[in-house]
CSV table of C-alpha atoms in Angstrom, one decimal:
chain,number,residue,atom,x,y,z
A,257,UNK,CA,-9.1,10.5,-63.2
A,258,UNK,CA,-8.3,6.8,-62.6
A,259,UNK,CA,-4.8,7.8,-61.4
A,260,UNK,CA,-6.2,10.4,-59.0
A,261,UNK,CA,-8.7,7.9,-57.6
A,262,UNK,CA,-5.9,5.3,-57.1
A,263,UNK,CA,-3.8,7.9,-55.3
A,264,UNK,CA,-6.7,8.8,-53.0
A,265,UNK,CA,-7.3,5.1,-52.2
A,266,UNK,CA,-3.6,4.6,-51.5
A,267,UNK,CA,-3.6,7.6,-49.1
A,268,UNK,CA,-6.6,6.4,-47.3
A,269,UNK,CA,-5.0,3.0,-46.9
A,270,UNK,CA,-1.8,4.5,-45.6
A,271,UNK,CA,-3.8,6.7,-43.2
A,272,UNK,CA,-5.7,3.7,-41.9
A,273,UNK,CA,-2.4,1.9,-41.4
A,274,UNK,CA,-1.0,4.8,-39.4
A,275,UNK,CA,-4.0,5.0,-37.2
A,276,UNK,CA,-4.0,1.2,-36.7
A,277,UNK,CA,-0.3,1.3,-35.8
A,278,UNK,CA,-0.9,4.1,-33.3
A,279,UNK,CA,-3.7,2.1,-31.6
A,280,UNK,CA,-1.4,-0.9,-31.4
A,281,UNK,CA,1.4,1.2,-29.8
A,282,UNK,CA,-1.1,2.7,-27.4
A,283,UNK,CA,-2.3,-0.7,-26.4
A,284,UNK,CA,1.2,-2.0,-25.9
A,285,UNK,CA,2.1,1.1,-24.0
A,286,UNK,CA,-0.7,0.5,-21.5
A,287,UNK,CA,1.2,-2.7,-20.4
A,288,UNK,CA,4.6,-1.1,-20.4
A,289,UNK,CA,6.2,-1.8,-17.0
A,290,UNK,CA,8.1,1.5,-17.3
A,291,UNK,CA,5.0,3.6,-18.0
A,292,UNK,CA,3.5,5.9,-15.5
A,293,UNK,CA,0.5,4.1,-13.8
A,294,UNK,CA,-3.0,5.7,-14.0
A,295,UNK,CA,-2.8,6.5,-10.3
A,296,UNK,CA,-0.3,9.2,-11.0
A,297,UNK,CA,2.7,7.4,-9.5
A,298,UNK,CA,5.9,6.8,-11.4
A,299,UNK,CA,8.5,4.1,-11.3
A,300,UNK,CA,11.7,5.6,-10.3
A,301,UNK,CA,15.0,4.0,-11.2
A,302,UNK,CA,16.4,1.9,-8.3
A,303,UNK,CA,20.1,1.2,-7.7
A,304,UNK,CA,21.3,-2.2,-8.8
A,305,UNK,CA,22.4,-4.6,-6.1
A,306,UNK,CA,25.1,-7.2,-5.7
A,307,UNK,CA,25.0,-9.7,-8.5
A,308,UNK,CA,25.7,-12.5,-6.0
A,309,UNK,CA,22.1,-12.0,-4.9
A,310,UNK,CA,21.0,-13.5,-8.2
A,311,UNK,CA,22.4,-17.0,-7.4
A,312,UNK,CA,19.9,-19.6,-8.7
A,313,UNK,CA,17.3,-17.1,-9.7
A,314,UNK,CA,15.6,-17.7,-13.0
A,315,UNK,CA,12.4,-17.4,-15.0
A,316,UNK,CA,9.3,-15.5,-13.9
A,317,UNK,CA,8.2,-14.9,-10.3
A,318,UNK,CA,4.5,-14.1,-9.8
A,319,UNK,CA,3.4,-12.3,-6.6
A,320,UNK,CA,0.4,-10.2,-5.6
A,321,UNK,CA,-1.3,-8.5,-2.7
A,322,UNK,CA,-1.1,-5.2,-0.9
A,323,UNK,CA,-1.6,-2.1,-3.0
A,324,UNK,CA,-0.1,0.0,-0.1
A,325,UNK,CA,3.4,-1.3,-1.0
A,326,UNK,CA,2.9,-0.9,-4.8
A,327,UNK,CA,5.3,2.1,-5.2
A,328,UNK,CA,7.9,0.4,-3.1
A,329,UNK,CA,7.5,-2.8,-5.1
A,330,UNK,CA,7.8,-0.9,-8.3
A,331,UNK,CA,11.2,0.5,-7.1
A,332,UNK,CA,12.4,-2.9,-5.9
A,333,UNK,CA,11.3,-4.8,-9.1
A,334,UNK,CA,13.1,-2.3,-11.3
A,335,UNK,CA,16.3,-2.5,-9.3
A,336,UNK,CA,16.2,-6.2,-8.9
A,337,UNK,CA,15.6,-6.9,-12.6
A,338,UNK,CA,18.5,-4.6,-13.5
A,339,UNK,CA,20.7,-6.6,-11.0
A,340,UNK,CA,19.5,-10.0,-12.2
A,341,UNK,CA,19.0,-9.8,-16.0
A,342,UNK,CA,16.8,-12.6,-17.3
A,343,UNK,CA,14.7,-12.8,-14.2
A,344,UNK,CA,11.2,-11.3,-14.4
A,345,UNK,CA,9.2,-10.4,-11.2
A,346,UNK,CA,5.6,-9.6,-11.8
A,347,UNK,CA,3.8,-8.1,-8.7
A,348,UNK,CA,0.1,-7.5,-9.0
A,349,UNK,CA,-1.0,-4.7,-6.7
A,350,UNK,CA,-4.6,-5.8,-5.8
A,351,UNK,CA,-5.3,-6.0,-2.1
A,352,UNK,CA,-4.0,-7.9,1.0
A,353,UNK,CA,-7.0,-10.1,1.0
A,354,UNK,CA,-6.6,-11.1,-2.7
A,355,UNK,CA,-2.9,-11.6,-2.2
A,356,UNK,CA,-3.4,-14.1,0.7
A,357,UNK,CA,-6.1,-16.0,-1.3
A,358,UNK,CA,-3.7,-16.3,-4.3
A,359,UNK,CA,-0.9,-17.4,-2.0
A,360,UNK,CA,-3.0,-20.1,-0.4
A,361,UNK,CA,-4.2,-21.3,-3.8
A,362,UNK,CA,-0.5,-21.7,-4.8
A,363,UNK,CA,-0.7,-19.3,-7.8
A,364,UNK,CA,2.0,-16.9,-6.5
A,365,UNK,CA,5.5,-17.3,-5.1
A,366,UNK,CA,4.8,-14.8,-2.3
A,367,UNK,CA,2.1,-12.4,-1.3
A,368,UNK,CA,2.0,-8.9,0.2
A,369,UNK,CA,-0.3,-8.2,3.1
A,370,UNK,CA,-0.7,-5.2,5.4
A,371,UNK,CA,-1.8,-7.5,8.2
A,372,UNK,CA,-0.3,-10.8,9.3
A,373,UNK,CA,-2.0,-14.1,8.5
A,374,UNK,CA,-4.9,-15.1,10.7
A,375,UNK,CA,-4.8,-18.6,12.3
A,376,UNK,CA,-7.2,-20.0,9.7
A,377,UNK,CA,-5.1,-18.5,6.9
A,378,UNK,CA,-2.0,-20.1,8.4
A,379,UNK,CA,-3.8,-23.4,8.5
A,380,UNK,CA,-4.9,-23.1,4.8
A,381,UNK,CA,-1.3,-22.3,3.8
A,382,UNK,CA,-0.1,-25.7,4.9
A,383,UNK,CA,-1.9,-27.2,1.9
A,384,UNK,CA,0.5,-25.4,-0.4
A,385,UNK,CA,3.6,-25.2,1.8
A,386,UNK,CA,4.4,-28.9,1.9
A,387,UNK,CA,5.7,-29.7,5.4
A,388,UNK,CA,5.6,-26.1,6.4
A,389,UNK,CA,3.4,-23.0,6.5
A,390,UNK,CA,3.1,-19.4,5.5
A,391,UNK,CA,5.1,-16.9,7.6
A,392,UNK,CA,5.0,-13.1,7.9
A,393,UNK,CA,8.1,-11.2,7.0
A,394,UNK,CA,7.9,-7.5,7.7
A,395,UNK,CA,9.3,-5.7,4.7
A,396,UNK,CA,7.8,-2.2,4.3
A,397,UNK,CA,6.7,0.3,7.0
A,398,UNK,CA,5.0,3.6,6.6
A,399,UNK,CA,2.2,6.0,7.6
A,400,UNK,CA,-1.4,5.6,6.6
A,401,UNK,CA,-2.0,9.1,5.4
A,402,UNK,CA,-5.4,10.7,5.9
A,403,UNK,CA,-5.8,12.7,2.7
A,404,UNK,CA,-8.3,15.5,2.3
A,405,UNK,CA,-9.5,18.0,-0.2
A,406,UNK,CA,-11.3,21.0,1.3
A,407,UNK,CA,-11.2,24.2,-0.6
A,408,UNK,CA,-9.4,27.0,1.4
A,409,UNK,CA,-8.0,24.6,4.1
A,410,UNK,CA,-4.3,24.0,3.7
A,411,UNK,CA,-3.6,22.6,7.2
A,412,UNK,CA,-5.9,20.3,9.1
A,413,UNK,CA,-5.6,18.6,12.5
A,414,UNK,CA,-7.8,15.8,13.7
A,415,UNK,CA,-7.7,13.4,16.6
A,416,UNK,CA,-8.9,9.8,16.9
A,417,UNK,CA,-12.4,10.4,18.2
A,418,UNK,CA,-13.1,13.1,15.5
A,419,UNK,CA,-11.7,10.9,12.8
A,420,UNK,CA,-13.8,8.0,14.0
A,421,UNK,CA,-16.9,10.0,13.9
A,422,UNK,CA,-16.1,11.3,10.4
A,423,UNK,CA,-15.6,7.7,9.0
A,424,UNK,CA,-18.6,6.5,11.1
A,425,UNK,CA,-20.9,9.0,9.4
A,426,UNK,CA,-21.5,10.9,12.7
A,427,UNK,CA,-19.8,14.2,11.6
A,428,UNK,CA,-21.2,15.3,8.3
A,429,UNK,CA,-20.0,18.9,7.7
A,430,UNK,CA,-16.5,20.4,7.7
A,431,UNK,CA,-17.5,23.2,10.0
A,432,UNK,CA,-18.6,20.8,12.7
A,433,UNK,CA,-17.7,22.1,16.2
A,434,UNK,CA,-15.4,19.2,16.9
A,435,UNK,CA,-13.3,20.0,13.9
A,436,UNK,CA,-13.4,23.7,14.7
A,437,UNK,CA,-12.1,23.1,18.2
A,438,UNK,CA,-9.0,21.3,16.8
A,439,UNK,CA,-8.4,24.0,14.1
A,440,UNK,CA,-9.1,27.3,15.8
A,441,UNK,CA,-7.3,29.3,13.1
A,442,UNK,CA,-8.8,27.6,10.0
A,443,UNK,CA,-11.7,28.9,7.9
A,444,UNK,CA,-13.7,25.7,7.7
A,445,UNK,CA,-16.5,25.7,5.1
A,446,UNK,CA,-19.9,24.1,5.6
A,447,UNK,CA,-19.1,21.7,2.8
A,448,UNK,CA,-20.5,18.2,3.2
A,449,UNK,CA,-17.9,15.6,4.1
A,450,UNK,CA,-17.4,13.0,1.4
A,451,UNK,CA,-15.6,10.1,3.1
A,452,UNK,CA,-14.0,7.4,0.9
A,453,UNK,CA,-13.0,3.9,1.9
A,454,UNK,CA,-11.7,0.8,0.2
A,455,UNK,CA,-14.2,-1.4,-1.6
A,456,UNK,CA,-12.3,-4.6,-1.3
A,457,UNK,CA,-10.7,-6.5,1.7
A,458,UNK,CA,-7.7,-4.4,2.6
A,459,UNK,CA,-5.0,-4.6,5.2
A,460,UNK,CA,-4.8,-0.8,5.1
A,461,UNK,CA,-8.5,-0.7,6.2
A,462,UNK,CA,-7.7,-3.2,9.0
A,463,UNK,CA,-4.7,-1.1,10.3
A,464,UNK,CA,-6.8,2.0,10.3
A,465,UNK,CA,-9.5,0.1,12.2
A,466,UNK,CA,-6.9,-1.1,14.7
A,467,UNK,CA,-5.9,2.5,15.4
A,468,UNK,CA,-9.4,3.7,15.8
A,469,UNK,CA,-10.4,0.8,17.9
A,470,UNK,CA,-7.5,1.3,20.3
A,471,UNK,CA,-7.7,5.1,20.5
A,472,UNK,CA,-11.4,5.9,20.0
A,473,UNK,CA,-13.3,2.8,21.2
A,474,UNK,CA,-16.3,4.8,22.2
A,475,UNK,CA,-16.8,6.1,18.7
A,476,UNK,CA,-15.4,3.1,16.8
A,477,UNK,CA,-16.7,-0.2,18.3
A,478,UNK,CA,-16.0,-2.3,15.2
A,479,UNK,CA,-13.5,-5.2,15.3
A,480,UNK,CA,-10.6,-4.5,13.1
A,481,UNK,CA,-11.2,-6.4,9.9
A,482,UNK,CA,-10.1,-6.1,6.3
A,483,UNK,CA,-13.6,-5.4,5.1
A,484,UNK,CA,-14.9,-1.8,5.7
A,485,UNK,CA,-17.3,-2.0,8.7
A,486,UNK,CA,-18.9,1.4,9.0
A,487,UNK,CA,-22.1,2.8,7.4
A,488,UNK,CA,-22.1,5.6,4.9
A,489,UNK,CA,-19.2,6.8,2.9
A,490,UNK,CA,-18.3,5.9,-0.6
A,491,UNK,CA,-16.1,3.0,-1.8
A,492,UNK,CA,-13.3,3.0,-4.2
A,493,UNK,CA,-11.0,0.2,-5.4
A,494,UNK,CA,-7.4,0.1,-4.1
A,495,UNK,CA,-5.3,2.9,-2.5
A,496,UNK,CA,-5.0,4.4,-6.0
A,497,UNK,CA,-8.8,4.5,-6.4
A,498,UNK,CA,-9.4,6.2,-3.0
A,499,UNK,CA,-6.6,8.7,-3.6
A,500,UNK,CA,-8.1,9.5,-7.0
A,501,UNK,CA,-11.5,10.2,-5.5
A,502,UNK,CA,-10.1,12.4,-2.8
A,503,UNK,CA,-8.1,14.4,-5.3
A,504,UNK,CA,-11.1,15.2,-7.6
A,505,UNK,CA,-13.8,15.6,-4.9
A,506,UNK,CA,-14.2,18.8,-2.9
A,507,UNK,CA,-15.0,18.0,0.7
A,508,UNK,CA,-13.4,14.5,0.4
A,509,UNK,CA,-11.4,12.6,3.0
A,510,UNK,CA,-9.8,9.1,2.6
A,511,UNK,CA,-6.9,7.0,3.7
A,512,UNK,CA,-4.0,5.5,1.8
A,513,UNK,CA,-0.3,5.0,1.9
A,514,UNK,CA,1.7,8.2,1.9
A,515,UNK,CA,3.3,7.9,-1.5
A,516,UNK,CA,-0.2,8.2,-3.1
A,517,UNK,CA,-0.6,11.6,-1.4
A,518,UNK,CA,2.9,12.8,-2.2
A,519,UNK,CA,2.8,11.9,-5.9
A,520,UNK,CA,-0.6,13.5,-6.4
A,521,UNK,CA,-0.2,16.6,-4.2
A,522,UNK,CA,-3.0,15.6,-1.8
A,523,UNK,CA,-2.9,17.4,1.5
A,524,UNK,CA,-2.7,15.2,4.6
A,525,UNK,CA,-4.1,15.5,8.1
A,526,UNK,CA,-1.9,16.0,11.2
A,527,UNK,CA,-2.9,13.8,14.1
A,528,UNK,CA,-3.4,15.1,17.6
A,529,UNK,CA,-2.1,12.2,19.8
A,530,UNK,CA,-1.9,14.2,23.0
A,531,UNK,CA,1.7,15.1,22.5
A,532,UNK,CA,2.8,18.7,22.5
A,533,UNK,CA,2.6,19.0,18.7
A,534,UNK,CA,0.3,17.1,16.3
A,535,UNK,CA,2.2,14.5,14.3
A,536,UNK,CA,2.6,14.9,10.6
A,537,UNK,CA,2.3,11.9,8.2
A,538,UNK,CA,6.0,11.5,7.2
A,539,UNK,CA,8.2,8.4,6.9
A,540,UNK,CA,10.4,9.7,9.6
A,541,UNK,CA,7.5,10.1,12.1
A,542,UNK,CA,6.2,6.7,11.1
A,543,UNK,CA,9.6,5.2,11.9
A,544,UNK,CA,9.4,6.6,15.4
A,545,UNK,CA,6.2,4.6,15.9
A,546,UNK,CA,7.3,1.4,14.2
A,547,UNK,CA,10.6,1.4,16.2
A,548,UNK,CA,8.5,0.5,19.3
A,549,UNK,CA,7.0,-2.5,17.6
A,550,UNK,CA,7.6,-6.0,19.2
A,551,UNK,CA,7.8,-9.3,17.4
A,552,UNK,CA,4.8,-11.4,18.5
A,553,UNK,CA,5.1,-14.2,16.0
A,554,UNK,CA,6.8,-17.5,16.9
A,555,UNK,CA,9.5,-19.5,15.2
A,556,UNK,CA,10.2,-18.1,11.7
A,557,UNK,CA,7.0,-16.0,11.8
A,558,UNK,CA,7.9,-12.3,12.4
A,559,UNK,CA,4.5,-10.7,12.8
A,560,UNK,CA,4.7,-7.4,14.8
A,561,UNK,CA,2.6,-5.8,17.4
A,562,UNK,CA,2.3,-2.1,16.9
A,563,UNK,CA,1.6,0.6,19.5
A,564,UNK,CA,-1.3,2.7,18.0
A,565,UNK,CA,-1.7,4.6,21.3
A,566,UNK,CA,1.8,6.2,21.3
A,567,UNK,CA,2.1,9.7,22.5
A,568,UNK,CA,5.8,10.0,21.8
A,569,UNK,CA,6.7,13.4,20.5
A,570,UNK,CA,6.6,13.4,16.7
A,571,UNK,CA,5.5,9.7,16.4
A,572,UNK,CA,2.8,9.4,13.8
A,573,UNK,CA,0.4,6.7,15.1
A,574,UNK,CA,-1.5,5.5,12.1
A,575,UNK,CA,1.1,3.2,10.7
A,576,UNK,CA,1.1,-0.1,8.9
A,577,UNK,CA,3.7,-2.8,8.2
A,578,UNK,CA,3.4,-4.7,5.0
A,579,UNK,CA,4.5,-8.3,5.2
A,580,UNK,CA,5.8,-10.5,2.4
A,581,UNK,CA,4.3,-13.9,3.0
A,582,UNK,CA,6.2,-17.0,2.0
A,583,UNK,CA,6.4,-20.7,2.9
A,584,UNK,CA,9.0,-21.4,5.6
A,585,UNK,CA,9.2,-24.9,4.1
A,586,UNK,CA,7.7,-26.4,1.0
A,587,UNK,CA,8.2,-23.6,-1.5
A,588,UNK,CA,7.9,-24.7,-5.1
A,589,UNK,CA,11.3,-25.9,-6.3
A,590,UNK,CA,11.0,-23.9,-9.6
A,591,UNK,CA,10.5,-20.6,-7.7
A,592,UNK,CA,12.3,-21.1,-4.4
A,593,UNK,CA,15.7,-19.7,-5.5
A,594,UNK,CA,14.0,-16.6,-7.1
A,595,UNK,CA,11.8,-15.9,-4.0
A,596,UNK,CA,14.9,-16.0,-1.8
A,597,UNK,CA,16.9,-13.9,-4.2
A,598,UNK,CA,14.2,-11.2,-4.5
A,599,UNK,CA,13.4,-11.1,-0.8
A,600,UNK,CA,17.1,-10.9,0.0
A,601,UNK,CA,17.3,-7.9,-2.3
A,602,UNK,CA,14.3,-6.1,-0.7
A,603,UNK,CA,15.5,-6.8,2.9
A,604,UNK,CA,19.1,-5.7,2.2
A,605,UNK,CA,20.4,-2.5,3.6
A,606,UNK,CA,20.3,-0.9,0.1
A,607,UNK,CA,16.8,-2.2,-0.5
A,608,UNK,CA,15.5,-0.8,2.8
A,609,UNK,CA,17.3,2.5,2.4
A,610,UNK,CA,15.6,3.3,-0.9
A,611,UNK,CA,12.1,3.1,0.8
A,612,UNK,CA,12.4,6.7,2.1
A,613,UNK,CA,12.5,7.9,-1.5
A,614,UNK,CA,8.8,6.9,-1.9
A,615,UNK,CA,7.6,8.0,1.6
A,616,UNK,CA,7.9,4.6,3.2
A,617,UNK,CA,9.7,3.8,6.5
A,618,UNK,CA,12.4,1.2,6.6
A,619,UNK,CA,11.9,-1.7,8.9
A,620,UNK,CA,14.0,-1.2,12.2
A,621,UNK,CA,17.5,-2.7,11.7
A,622,UNK,CA,17.2,-5.2,14.6
A,623,UNK,CA,13.9,-6.7,13.1
A,624,UNK,CA,15.2,-6.5,9.6
A,625,UNK,CA,18.3,-8.6,10.5
A,626,UNK,CA,15.9,-11.3,11.7
A,627,UNK,CA,14.0,-11.0,8.3
A,628,UNK,CA,17.2,-11.7,6.4
A,629,UNK,CA,17.9,-14.8,8.6
A,630,UNK,CA,14.5,-16.2,7.8
A,631,UNK,CA,14.8,-15.5,4.1
A,632,UNK,CA,18.1,-17.3,4.0
A,633,UNK,CA,16.5,-20.3,5.6
A,634,UNK,CA,13.5,-20.7,3.3
A,635,UNK,CA,13.3,-24.1,1.8
């Protein structure tokens, strides 16, 4: 009897140890940089670059900001770390607003933002960029997809005024006459519209606001800001949070970078711009709109001015450009070489070419050449 009791105790101890080990492995797995994130996206393998790009790079580089470029950054970080063994790049996809705050507090080597720095933010950056200031380096382009989930509706066309009224809580049902007029062949249900927006300061929100303000001013009188301005709707955290809510909610509509829609099978709205055919949210169509962008920054600042009112055939007008923000002068000596090395990798021809794999649009070659010049001059 004693022997049997001892065996039972031993088995219980072993079982507890197995369970404990499984929990430890699960916890570790949640921080695994190669694991699939909770938002449904995956980190694809990126091609390694030229090892000469690693010159001087060392240690750990911290960065944070735009969640819209998360999937591009995952790809870049994987490829760069394979190219430069021993260097660790840790990008926290939070929001453009949080990234700029972290940059101006000096806690990250660079930040990602879907809108260029404001004059006040540039002034604040001078406190951490000794003898210099933060500059905007356009690195990622792409469409802001308007994702929707309406049972029985596989194709949906909207224009700027209708979209503005939806997000401004003026159109409340999917069978509204304005939506019917744009979709004469669709069987639109009377389902209530559930509009989702970002809960935190977001460059994606600001870019959507710029589009609506330029193209539907009568229905969207708000100044384009990172904070969501309109009444009604429901808030979710990050592009991943908005996409997740749209995917699981019948009647939902929201906005996020295209790769969140592609990876989760979320249907996207075609935009009626006044061209012969409504423009689909694709990286190719976004490139057509971004190609018309003009540099409005001065010196080493390469902030772009986008044309949200384009009616060019096939050009998708709701686009954003994500900037990597770095000090033109006064970068921390311990991270300068790594910042230059990593941004050289992302702005290289190979780094830009891989963007299309994730639904992004490469920065036009002429502008990207200037980005590489500025990266090389960072000090």
